[in-house]
């Protein structure tokens, strides 16, 4: 079983959804971002989505873009990301890299897969890479035994839900709303519908929901029907506000309580 | 100068395509779709609707009518003998896209995409614009067809291009200044994609060039190929032969693909794309994507781009905002790799010299974008010598560039204006004439060509 699937399954056995937290490497600097990731792990997150800074983050909203712009300008690159991967693995959570495709292609997809596996990474989430274009990554991740997480969206057809889930390993990233990343007051009903549709297309892979989750109450709502809850912009906002490791620890405690409140759907 | 009587457009079919892209939008190793899954349904819908539309006689008749009665097609071909004296004795013909309604080739594409928008039943269009040309064209088509229109434009450009912002607003469009990232064209594209992914049920994205995810590169090519289809007939009619070379400026590359496509099967015709060399390709201030870049993924497709060792997009620099883009359409990358087209860089200085020369010798003020192609003709003519025939795509008119040119030549406060041939274009331009670190997009209107 893959690193991510194993952890999500363990959470399920505890009667809860998994908590996956996103932070980009390099905001406010590499060391501080890694320290924040470790703090999140210590406070109870199951996996860290380790963001590779990118100059043109097309699916991200203003909060994440503001932070990654700083990292891009500072020249943060894959070696820094791999350092974060090792730190998260050492702290006891599952590290999964989140990267737009070009930084991986530029680094070299085979080299990326080998180095990620060597650093203890579980795999990668690729928001602008669809399975149709992913032959190189699918081969490399198979070779290194890495998870590969593709996204589904409310606009995905049933056929694409199936083919995307079939190409995924670890979990499927269920993008809860049509739109960019960023905290929302309400997590759309579309999330529940999409989880149900994806589960019907492919019953045996974990489904984690992201886009818009910012607090424990929302996490509890999602945990009622999803296998995992992904929180990104809310963490980045804490970092942008300068609340650092203490801030992300407090947010994690709220979210970790949330994913335990709802219990797990049948 | 002489002007030919052009052929009639309006034949009710689009000509056969070259053997690319494949059904999933790949031009060899380039192109494809590198976008969030959320956009795939919309791209599929667009592809399907477009493939049906392009063989629908009712659409083709409407498209031909608009090209004729609204745009003013066919555009003429003009011989420019006095300019050609500076091209090594070659004969030079200009394809006059500058005479189209709205002043450039951009209208060819937006009319097609606006008709497609209506066909798929969406009421709103969005567009990116570097500094105005595609934005104005889209706002124009939206007004014509009763669509609501939002244009994303780098904040810096909205300030410098108050005139084009006003044009778009007069036409009823909403102009949104983009303040993210580098606040340039590439960020305007990012914002437009964000809008699209959020509002895709009601909104169509009218993309301005032959870049972006499939089907945009192929679709925009189909809408722009009228340039070369007309020009090939026009040149044969007046010269009894094909040109030795066809030249066009390349930013995103839509005017170049537009004029190249008809000539791709003519193996004896050299296809030459002129990229913006800025201060020089050996400096870090240029926009010569193929000449000075490397393959990667940007804005939904694999193509050449300007990037650093981490895969971050490098900001481009050019006096021409329309060429000031760090990417290029995937078909150009493919034509480069298979050796069917060649790409060269023209510096700001060389382009402005050609700009001044055409003004003075022929009474035509070209867009600075198009002046890059003219500079390419001056060089290529010298290389090929007399008796060669060069066809240059004059993709747009230069009214929008008057302020930039005045600053470049230091004409602003003078009564005596002398930007004639032989003027010293190597002089340091006055402040604001060329892009600096804060003013990457330059103060002139234009668009990825």
Short mmCIF file of C-alpha atoms in Angstrom, two decimals, chain A residues 129-135, chain B residues 18-34 212-215 217-218 221 297 300-303 330-331 334:
data_model
loop_
_atom_site.label_atom_id
_atom_site.label_comp_id
_atom_site.label_asym_id
_atom_site.label_seq_id
_atom_site.Cartn_x
_atom_site.Cartn_y
_atom_site.Cartn_z
CA UNK A 129 -0.96 17.93 -15.07
CA UNK A 130 -3.81 15.73 -16.23
CA UNK A 131 -3.23 11.99 -16.71
CA UNK A 132 -3.54 12.47 -20.48
CA UNK A 133 -0.23 14.39 -20.47
CA UNK A 134 1.46 12.43 -17.70
CA UNK A 135 3.07 9.44 -19.43
CA UNK B 18 -1.32 20.97 -42.15
CA UNK B 19 -0.73 17.50 -40.68
CA UNK B 20 -0.68 18.92 -37.16
CA UNK B 21 -1.68 19.11 -34.39
CA UNK B 22 -2.92 15.60 -33.57
CA UNK B 23 -6.40 15.10 -32.14
CA UNK B 24 -5.21 15.96 -28.63
CA UNK B 25 -3.49 19.15 -29.71
CA UNK B 26 0.13 18.04 -29.96
CA UNK B 27 2.54 19.55 -32.44
CA UNK B 28 5.22 16.90 -32.14
CA UNK B 29 6.56 17.25 -28.60
CA UNK B 30 4.80 20.61 -28.12
CA UNK B 31 1.31 21.83 -27.32
CA UNK B 32 -1.19 19.67 -25.44
CA UNK B 33 -3.14 20.68 -22.36
CA UNK B 34 -1.40 21.54 -19.13
CA UNK B 212 -2.49 28.23 -24.58
CA UNK B 213 -4.06 24.79 -24.25
CA UNK B 214 -5.65 22.86 -27.12
CA UNK B 215 -7.78 23.88 -29.03
CA UNK B 217 -3.34 27.11 -30.99
CA UNK B 218 -5.11 25.27 -33.81
CA UNK B 221 -4.34 29.49 -36.52
CA UNK B 297 5.33 24.35 -19.92
CA UNK B 300 -1.37 25.44 -20.72
CA UNK B 301 1.03 24.12 -23.36
CA UNK B 302 4.54 22.81 -23.82
CA UNK B 303 6.63 25.14 -25.95
CA UNK B 330 3.66 25.53 -29.72
CA UNK B 331 3.37 25.34 -33.51
CA UNK B 334 7.44 22.59 -33.79
#
